Short mmCIF file of N, CA and C in Angstrom, two decimals:
data_model
loop_
_atom_site.label_atom_id
_atom_site.label_comp_id
_atom_site.label_asym_id
_atom_site.label_seq_id
_atom_site.Cartn_x
_atom_site.Cartn_y
_atom_site.Cartn_z
N MET A 855 40.74 -12.25 -51.62
CA MET A 855 40.92 -12.95 -50.42
C MET A 855 39.91 -13.44 -49.70
N PHE A 856 39.03 -12.78 -49.39
CA PHE A 856 38.00 -13.01 -48.41
C PHE A 856 36.91 -13.38 -49.58
N LYS A 857 36.18 -14.31 -49.18
CA LYS A 857 35.14 -14.99 -49.85
C LYS A 857 33.89 -14.33 -49.21
N LYS A 858 32.96 -13.67 -49.89
CA LYS A 858 31.78 -13.16 -49.52
C LYS A 858 30.55 -14.22 -49.63
N SER A 859 29.87 -14.35 -48.37
CA SER A 859 28.86 -15.37 -48.60
C SER A 859 27.52 -14.70 -48.88
N GLY A 860 26.57 -15.37 -49.38
CA GLY A 860 25.62 -14.74 -49.84
C GLY A 860 24.39 -14.42 -48.90
N GLN A 861 24.77 -14.73 -47.64
CA GLN A 861 23.72 -14.43 -46.26
C GLN A 861 23.98 -13.13 -45.91
N ARG A 862 22.92 -12.52 -45.64
CA ARG A 862 22.92 -11.23 -44.80
C ARG A 862 21.75 -11.19 -43.91
N GLY A 863 22.03 -10.70 -42.62
CA GLY A 863 20.83 -10.61 -41.69
C GLY A 863 20.84 -11.84 -40.90
N PHE A 864 19.62 -12.04 -40.14
CA PHE A 864 19.50 -13.03 -39.16
C PHE A 864 18.69 -14.33 -39.84
N THR A 865 18.88 -15.43 -39.26
CA THR A 865 18.08 -16.57 -39.74
C THR A 865 16.88 -16.53 -39.09
N LEU A 866 15.83 -17.21 -39.38
CA LEU A 866 14.27 -17.31 -38.86
C LEU A 866 14.44 -17.84 -37.29
N ILE A 867 15.49 -18.68 -37.14
CA ILE A 867 15.55 -19.20 -35.67
C ILE A 867 16.08 -18.15 -34.88
N GLU A 868 17.00 -17.42 -35.13
CA GLU A 868 17.62 -16.45 -34.43
C GLU A 868 16.56 -15.45 -34.10
N LEU A 869 15.78 -15.09 -35.04
CA LEU A 869 14.58 -13.92 -34.80
C LEU A 869 13.45 -14.58 -33.86
N LEU A 870 13.32 -15.89 -33.86
CA LEU A 870 12.31 -16.51 -33.11
C LEU A 870 12.72 -16.67 -31.78
N VAL A 871 14.13 -16.83 -31.37
CA VAL A 871 14.49 -17.06 -30.13
C VAL A 871 14.54 -15.58 -29.39
N VAL A 872 15.01 -14.60 -30.17
CA VAL A 872 14.85 -13.04 -29.51
C VAL A 872 13.43 -12.86 -29.30
N ILE A 873 12.58 -13.09 -30.20
CA ILE A 873 11.15 -12.79 -29.99
C ILE A 873 10.64 -13.61 -28.52
N ALA A 874 10.95 -14.71 -28.49
CA ALA A 874 10.58 -15.53 -27.46
C ALA A 874 11.28 -15.01 -26.03
N ILE A 875 12.39 -14.39 -26.18
CA ILE A 875 12.98 -13.93 -24.86
C ILE A 875 12.32 -12.74 -24.46
N ILE A 876 11.98 -11.86 -25.47
CA ILE A 876 11.33 -10.53 -25.24
C ILE A 876 10.00 -10.97 -24.66
N GLY A 877 9.25 -11.85 -25.32
CA GLY A 877 7.96 -12.16 -24.50
C GLY A 877 8.03 -12.65 -23.30
N ILE A 878 8.98 -13.29 -22.81
CA ILE A 878 9.18 -13.89 -21.52
C ILE A 878 9.40 -12.67 -20.54
N LEU A 879 10.21 -11.72 -21.01
CA LEU A 879 10.48 -10.54 -20.33
C LEU A 879 9.36 -9.71 -19.90
N ALA A 880 8.60 -9.42 -21.17
CA ALA A 880 7.45 -8.69 -20.99
C ALA A 880 6.24 -9.30 -20.09
N ALA A 881 6.21 -10.56 -20.13
CA ALA A 881 5.27 -11.28 -19.39
C ALA A 881 5.81 -11.02 -17.71
N THR A 882 6.97 -11.21 -17.37
CA THR A 882 7.34 -10.99 -16.02
C THR A 882 7.30 -9.46 -15.55
N VAL A 883 7.48 -8.52 -16.49
CA VAL A 883 7.10 -7.07 -16.17
C VAL A 883 5.77 -6.82 -15.91
N LEU A 884 4.76 -7.41 -16.74
CA LEU A 884 3.36 -7.27 -16.57
C LEU A 884 2.90 -7.87 -15.28
N ALA A 885 3.36 -9.00 -14.96
CA ALA A 885 2.99 -9.56 -13.73
C ALA A 885 3.28 -8.67 -12.56
N SER A 886 4.55 -8.17 -12.45
CA SER A 886 4.96 -7.41 -11.39
C SER A 886 4.21 -6.09 -11.38
N LEU A 887 3.78 -5.61 -12.52
CA LEU A 887 2.97 -4.33 -12.60
C LEU A 887 1.61 -4.45 -11.91
N GLY A 888 0.83 -5.85 -12.06
CA GLY A 888 -0.37 -5.98 -11.23
C GLY A 888 -0.18 -5.99 -9.74
N SER A 889 0.66 -6.60 -9.19
CA SER A 889 0.77 -6.56 -7.76
C SER A 889 1.19 -5.20 -7.31
N ALA A 890 1.94 -4.28 -8.16
CA ALA A 890 2.35 -2.96 -7.81
C ALA A 890 1.06 -2.02 -7.75
N ARG A 891 0.20 -2.40 -8.89
CA ARG A 891 -0.86 -1.74 -8.76
C ARG A 891 -1.83 -1.88 -7.75
N LYS A 892 -2.07 -3.18 -7.08
CA LYS A 892 -2.75 -3.40 -5.86
C LYS A 892 -2.11 -2.73 -4.63
N SER A 893 -0.93 -2.87 -4.48
CA SER A 893 -0.11 -2.22 -3.40
C SER A 893 -0.53 -0.72 -3.48
N GLY A 894 -0.53 -0.03 -4.79
CA GLY A 894 -0.75 1.36 -4.62
C GLY A 894 -2.19 1.78 -4.29
N GLU A 895 -3.24 0.89 -4.70
CA GLU A 895 -4.72 0.96 -4.36
C GLU A 895 -4.72 0.93 -2.70
N ASP A 896 -4.05 -0.03 -2.22
CA ASP A 896 -4.02 -0.28 -0.72
C ASP A 896 -3.50 0.90 0.04
N ALA A 897 -2.47 1.53 -0.62
CA ALA A 897 -1.87 2.81 -0.01
C ALA A 897 -2.76 3.92 -0.04
N LYS A 898 -3.54 3.99 -1.14
CA LYS A 898 -4.66 4.94 -1.35
C LYS A 898 -5.65 4.75 -0.30
N VAL A 899 -6.24 3.55 0.03
CA VAL A 899 -7.24 3.39 0.89
C VAL A 899 -6.58 3.76 2.20
N LYS A 900 -5.35 3.48 2.59
CA LYS A 900 -4.84 3.87 3.91
C LYS A 900 -4.66 5.52 4.12
N GLN A 901 -4.22 6.09 2.95
CA GLN A 901 -4.17 7.64 3.10
C GLN A 901 -5.56 8.14 3.14
N GLN A 902 -6.58 7.82 2.28
CA GLN A 902 -7.83 8.29 2.70
C GLN A 902 -8.39 8.14 3.90
N LEU A 903 -8.29 7.06 4.44
CA LEU A 903 -8.88 6.92 5.95
C LEU A 903 -8.07 7.64 6.74
N ALA A 904 -6.75 7.82 6.56
CA ALA A 904 -6.17 8.75 7.61
C ALA A 904 -6.55 10.07 7.46
N SER A 905 -6.92 10.56 6.09
CA SER A 905 -7.60 11.95 6.05
C SER A 905 -9.00 11.86 6.51
N LEU A 906 -9.57 10.98 6.62
CA LEU A 906 -11.18 10.99 7.08
C LEU A 906 -10.86 11.11 8.71
N ARG A 907 -9.83 10.54 9.23
CA ARG A 907 -9.68 10.88 10.80
C ARG A 907 -9.46 12.18 11.00
N SER A 908 -8.52 12.75 10.21
CA SER A 908 -8.22 14.19 10.57
C SER A 908 -9.47 15.01 10.49
N GLN A 909 -10.41 14.87 9.22
CA GLN A 909 -11.55 15.59 9.07
C GLN A 909 -12.34 15.28 10.37
N ALA A 910 -12.65 14.22 10.78
CA ALA A 910 -13.33 13.88 11.85
C ALA A 910 -13.12 14.54 13.21
N GLU A 911 -11.68 14.60 13.35
CA GLU A 911 -11.10 15.42 14.69
C GLU A 911 -11.50 16.94 14.38
N ILE A 912 -11.33 17.37 13.22
CA ILE A 912 -11.80 18.83 13.05
C ILE A 912 -13.20 19.02 13.32
N TYR A 913 -14.05 18.22 12.86
CA TYR A 913 -15.50 18.22 13.14
C TYR A 913 -15.65 18.26 14.68
N ALA A 914 -15.01 17.31 15.41
CA ALA A 914 -15.38 17.17 16.80
C ALA A 914 -14.81 18.54 17.57
N THR A 915 -13.67 19.16 16.97
CA THR A 915 -13.30 20.27 17.49
C THR A 915 -14.24 21.36 17.52
N SER A 916 -14.90 21.37 16.37
CA SER A 916 -15.98 22.51 16.22
C SER A 916 -17.42 22.00 16.78
N HIS A 917 -17.63 20.90 17.28
CA HIS A 917 -18.67 20.45 17.80
C HIS A 917 -18.70 20.02 19.23
N GLY A 918 -18.11 20.70 20.09
CA GLY A 918 -18.09 20.17 21.40
C GLY A 918 -17.53 18.93 21.75
N SER A 919 -16.43 18.52 20.99
CA SER A 919 -15.72 17.26 21.29
C SER A 919 -16.78 16.03 20.98
N LYS A 920 -17.81 16.21 20.16
CA LYS A 920 -18.66 15.00 19.83
C LYS A 920 -18.24 14.70 18.36
N TYR A 921 -18.15 13.35 17.97
CA TYR A 921 -18.33 13.14 16.78
C TYR A 921 -19.68 12.82 15.95
N TYR A 922 -19.74 12.24 15.03
CA TYR A 922 -20.88 12.16 14.38
C TYR A 922 -21.71 11.18 15.05
N THR A 923 -23.19 11.30 14.96
CA THR A 923 -24.12 10.37 15.76
C THR A 923 -24.98 9.54 15.10
N SER A 924 -24.91 9.45 13.89
CA SER A 924 -25.66 8.60 12.95
C SER A 924 -24.88 8.40 11.80
N ALA A 925 -25.44 7.19 10.96
CA ALA A 925 -24.86 6.87 9.76
C ALA A 925 -25.16 7.99 8.70
N SER A 926 -26.19 8.69 8.85
CA SER A 926 -26.48 9.63 7.85
C SER A 926 -25.76 10.79 8.04
N ASP A 927 -25.24 11.19 9.36
CA ASP A 927 -24.41 12.26 9.76
C ASP A 927 -23.21 11.86 10.10
N SER A 928 -22.47 10.83 9.05
CA SER A 928 -21.28 10.22 9.51
C SER A 928 -20.16 10.76 8.83
N VAL A 929 -18.84 10.24 9.29
CA VAL A 929 -17.66 10.55 8.69
C VAL A 929 -17.70 10.25 7.20
N CYS A 930 -18.31 9.22 6.78
CA CYS A 930 -18.09 8.93 5.37
C CYS A 930 -19.08 9.97 4.46
N THR A 931 -20.26 10.26 5.18
CA THR A 931 -21.10 11.19 4.47
C THR A 931 -20.44 12.49 4.30
N ASP A 932 -19.83 13.04 5.31
CA ASP A 932 -19.10 14.36 5.19
C ASP A 932 -17.78 14.22 4.36
N GLY A 933 -17.34 13.10 4.32
CA GLY A 933 -15.98 12.87 3.67
C GLY A 933 -16.05 11.91 2.26
N ALA A 934 -17.39 12.22 1.83
CA ALA A 934 -17.60 11.57 0.47
C ALA A 934 -16.61 11.60 -0.63
N SER A 935 -16.00 12.76 -0.68
CA SER A 935 -15.08 12.77 -1.74
C SER A 935 -13.87 12.13 -1.46
N LEU A 936 -13.53 11.70 -0.08
CA LEU A 936 -12.58 11.14 0.25
C LEU A 936 -12.60 9.54 0.06
N THR A 937 -13.94 9.06 0.30
CA THR A 937 -14.29 7.79 0.31
C THR A 937 -14.84 7.30 -1.10
N ALA A 938 -14.82 8.17 -2.02
CA ALA A 938 -15.47 7.77 -3.27
C ALA A 938 -14.70 6.80 -4.00
N GLY A 939 -15.38 5.78 -4.25
CA GLY A 939 -14.66 4.55 -4.91
C GLY A 939 -14.01 3.56 -3.98
N LEU A 940 -13.97 3.94 -2.83
CA LEU A 940 -13.22 2.95 -1.76
C LEU A 940 -14.10 1.72 -1.36
N GLY A 941 -15.43 2.02 -1.09
CA GLY A 941 -16.34 0.95 -0.77
C GLY A 941 -16.24 1.14 0.71
N ALA A 942 -16.13 2.18 1.30
CA ALA A 942 -15.75 2.39 2.84
C ALA A 942 -17.13 2.21 3.43
N THR A 943 -17.11 1.58 4.60
CA THR A 943 -18.30 1.34 5.56
C THR A 943 -17.97 2.19 6.72
N CYS A 944 -18.89 3.05 7.11
CA CYS A 944 -18.89 3.87 8.40
C CYS A 944 -19.64 3.53 9.51
N THR A 945 -19.46 3.51 10.75
CA THR A 945 -20.52 3.40 11.75
C THR A 945 -19.94 4.52 12.94
N ALA A 946 -21.15 5.03 13.63
CA ALA A 946 -20.85 5.94 14.46
C ALA A 946 -21.81 5.69 15.77
N ALA A 947 -21.24 5.83 17.08
CA ALA A 947 -21.99 5.66 18.08
C ALA A 947 -23.30 6.81 18.33
N THR A 948 -24.35 6.33 18.66
CA THR A 948 -25.46 7.24 18.82
C THR A 948 -25.15 8.61 19.60
N ASP A 949 -24.25 8.31 20.64
CA ASP A 949 -24.05 9.55 21.50
C ASP A 949 -22.83 10.59 21.01
N GLY A 950 -22.41 10.20 19.85
CA GLY A 950 -21.26 10.98 19.32
C GLY A 950 -19.89 10.65 19.99
N SER A 951 -19.72 9.55 20.69
CA SER A 951 -18.49 9.41 21.28
C SER A 951 -17.49 8.63 20.53
N ALA A 952 -17.81 8.10 19.47
CA ALA A 952 -16.97 7.19 18.76
C ALA A 952 -17.37 6.86 17.27
N TRP A 953 -16.54 6.67 16.22
CA TRP A 953 -16.67 6.27 15.01
C TRP A 953 -15.78 5.36 14.53
N ALA A 954 -15.86 4.44 13.45
CA ALA A 954 -14.98 3.88 12.71
C ALA A 954 -15.45 3.79 11.50
N ALA A 955 -14.40 3.64 10.52
CA ALA A 955 -14.41 3.54 9.13
C ALA A 955 -13.79 2.19 8.53
N PHE A 956 -14.36 1.51 7.72
CA PHE A 956 -13.44 0.44 7.15
C PHE A 956 -13.65 0.51 5.49
N ALA A 957 -12.60 0.04 4.99
CA ALA A 957 -12.57 0.08 3.46
C ALA A 957 -11.71 -1.14 3.28
N PRO A 958 -12.29 -1.97 2.15
CA PRO A 958 -11.62 -3.27 2.02
C PRO A 958 -10.24 -3.07 1.16
N LEU A 959 -9.38 -3.85 1.31
CA LEU A 959 -8.09 -3.96 0.70
C LEU A 959 -8.06 -4.98 -0.42
N THR A 960 -7.43 -4.29 -1.46
CA THR A 960 -7.42 -5.12 -2.78
C THR A 960 -6.25 -6.27 -2.75
N ASN A 961 -5.28 -5.99 -2.04
CA ASN A 961 -4.01 -6.69 -2.08
C ASN A 961 -3.97 -8.00 -1.27
N VAL A 962 -4.98 -7.85 -0.10
CA VAL A 962 -5.45 -9.00 0.82
C VAL A 962 -6.69 -9.32 0.79
N THR A 963 -7.10 -10.51 0.47
CA THR A 963 -8.43 -11.08 0.24
C THR A 963 -9.02 -11.15 1.83
N GLY A 964 -10.30 -10.42 2.02
CA GLY A 964 -11.01 -10.47 3.31
C GLY A 964 -10.39 -9.67 4.29
N LYS A 965 -9.66 -8.75 3.78
CA LYS A 965 -9.31 -7.86 4.96
C LYS A 965 -9.59 -6.53 4.56
N SER A 966 -9.73 -5.74 5.59
CA SER A 966 -10.11 -4.32 5.36
C SER A 966 -9.03 -3.38 6.17
N TRP A 967 -9.03 -2.10 5.98
CA TRP A 967 -8.16 -1.21 6.62
C TRP A 967 -9.14 -0.42 7.41
N CYS A 968 -8.91 -0.17 8.74
CA CYS A 968 -9.92 0.51 9.72
C CYS A 968 -9.18 1.65 10.27
N ALA A 969 -9.95 2.90 10.33
CA ALA A 969 -9.45 3.93 11.07
C ALA A 969 -10.55 4.14 12.17
N ASP A 970 -10.39 4.78 13.31
CA ASP A 970 -11.37 5.10 14.14
C ASP A 970 -11.02 6.31 15.00
N SER A 971 -11.97 6.50 15.87
CA SER A 971 -12.01 7.77 16.65
C SER A 971 -10.76 7.86 17.66
N LEU A 972 -10.36 6.54 17.96
CA LEU A 972 -9.30 6.49 19.16
C LEU A 972 -7.86 6.70 18.42
N GLY A 973 -7.90 6.76 17.20
CA GLY A 973 -6.53 7.06 16.48
C GLY A 973 -5.87 5.74 16.05
N ALA A 974 -6.72 4.61 15.93
CA ALA A 974 -6.06 3.32 15.59
C ALA A 974 -6.29 3.42 13.93
N SER A 975 -5.48 2.66 13.32
CA SER A 975 -5.37 2.69 12.02
C SER A 975 -4.51 1.07 11.85
N ARG A 976 -5.40 0.29 11.16
CA ARG A 976 -4.78 -1.15 11.04
C ARG A 976 -5.51 -2.08 10.23
N GLN A 977 -4.77 -3.07 9.68
CA GLN A 977 -5.65 -4.18 8.97
C GLN A 977 -6.34 -5.05 9.73
N VAL A 978 -7.62 -5.26 9.35
CA VAL A 978 -8.56 -6.17 10.29
C VAL A 978 -9.27 -6.99 9.35
N ALA A 979 -10.11 -8.09 10.03
CA ALA A 979 -10.73 -8.77 9.13
C ALA A 979 -12.23 -7.86 8.76
N THR A 980 -12.55 -8.14 7.71
CA THR A 980 -13.74 -7.30 7.32
C THR A 980 -14.95 -7.39 8.26
N PRO A 981 -15.23 -6.23 8.98
CA PRO A 981 -16.31 -6.17 9.99
C PRO A 981 -17.79 -6.56 9.56
N THR A 982 -18.62 -7.17 10.34
CA THR A 982 -20.00 -7.36 10.02
C THR A 982 -20.84 -6.10 10.32
N GLY A 983 -20.38 -5.16 11.01
CA GLY A 983 -21.27 -3.94 11.20
C GLY A 983 -21.51 -3.54 12.51
N GLY A 984 -21.90 -2.38 12.66
CA GLY A 984 -21.95 -1.92 14.01
C GLY A 984 -20.98 -1.64 14.90
N VAL A 985 -19.76 -1.79 14.25
CA VAL A 985 -18.35 -1.40 15.09
C VAL A 985 -17.89 -0.08 15.08
N THR A 986 -17.70 0.47 16.36
CA THR A 986 -17.28 1.81 16.24
C THR A 986 -15.88 1.83 16.71
N VAL A 987 -15.00 0.86 16.89
CA VAL A 987 -13.58 0.78 17.13
C VAL A 987 -12.96 -0.25 16.21
N CYS A 988 -11.82 0.01 15.90
CA CYS A 988 -10.90 -0.90 14.91
C CYS A 988 -10.73 -2.24 15.91
N PRO A 989 -11.28 -3.37 15.45
CA PRO A 989 -10.86 -4.67 16.38
C PRO A 989 -9.50 -4.78 16.49
N VAL A 990 -8.91 -5.44 17.29
CA VAL A 990 -7.57 -5.70 17.59
C VAL A 990 -7.26 -6.89 16.58
N ALA A 991 -6.15 -6.57 15.63
CA ALA A 991 -5.92 -7.71 14.57
C ALA A 991 -5.61 -8.98 15.36
N SER A 992 -6.13 -10.09 14.69
CA SER A 992 -5.90 -11.41 15.29
C SER A 992 -4.69 -12.11 14.48
#
């Protein structure tokens, strides 16, 4: 009763359409992963600088409420394991009253994350140097 045709499987056109759809979906997923990776790197920067602030407070507690007094005796030198690979810049007041650490963000061009001895933590324009407090974001 039924007539069997000699064709089995998919045609070349059908296979090409499926491959094109899979390629489009893969490209979309890979593009999303790139921005997620950058956001993850920025989250790492923020967490590492928060850890630096905690370390600096511990240092000040055991050194008469004084922070670091020079670049060679800075929060970044003592916290080298925390800032490794971040490209962090640290500055300290010579009297030990203040310090600030900046690390560039990967997801926002020209911006850095700042943490300082006053407890501030925020996104700022990349500083030019010698700053011991996080500038107010503009």
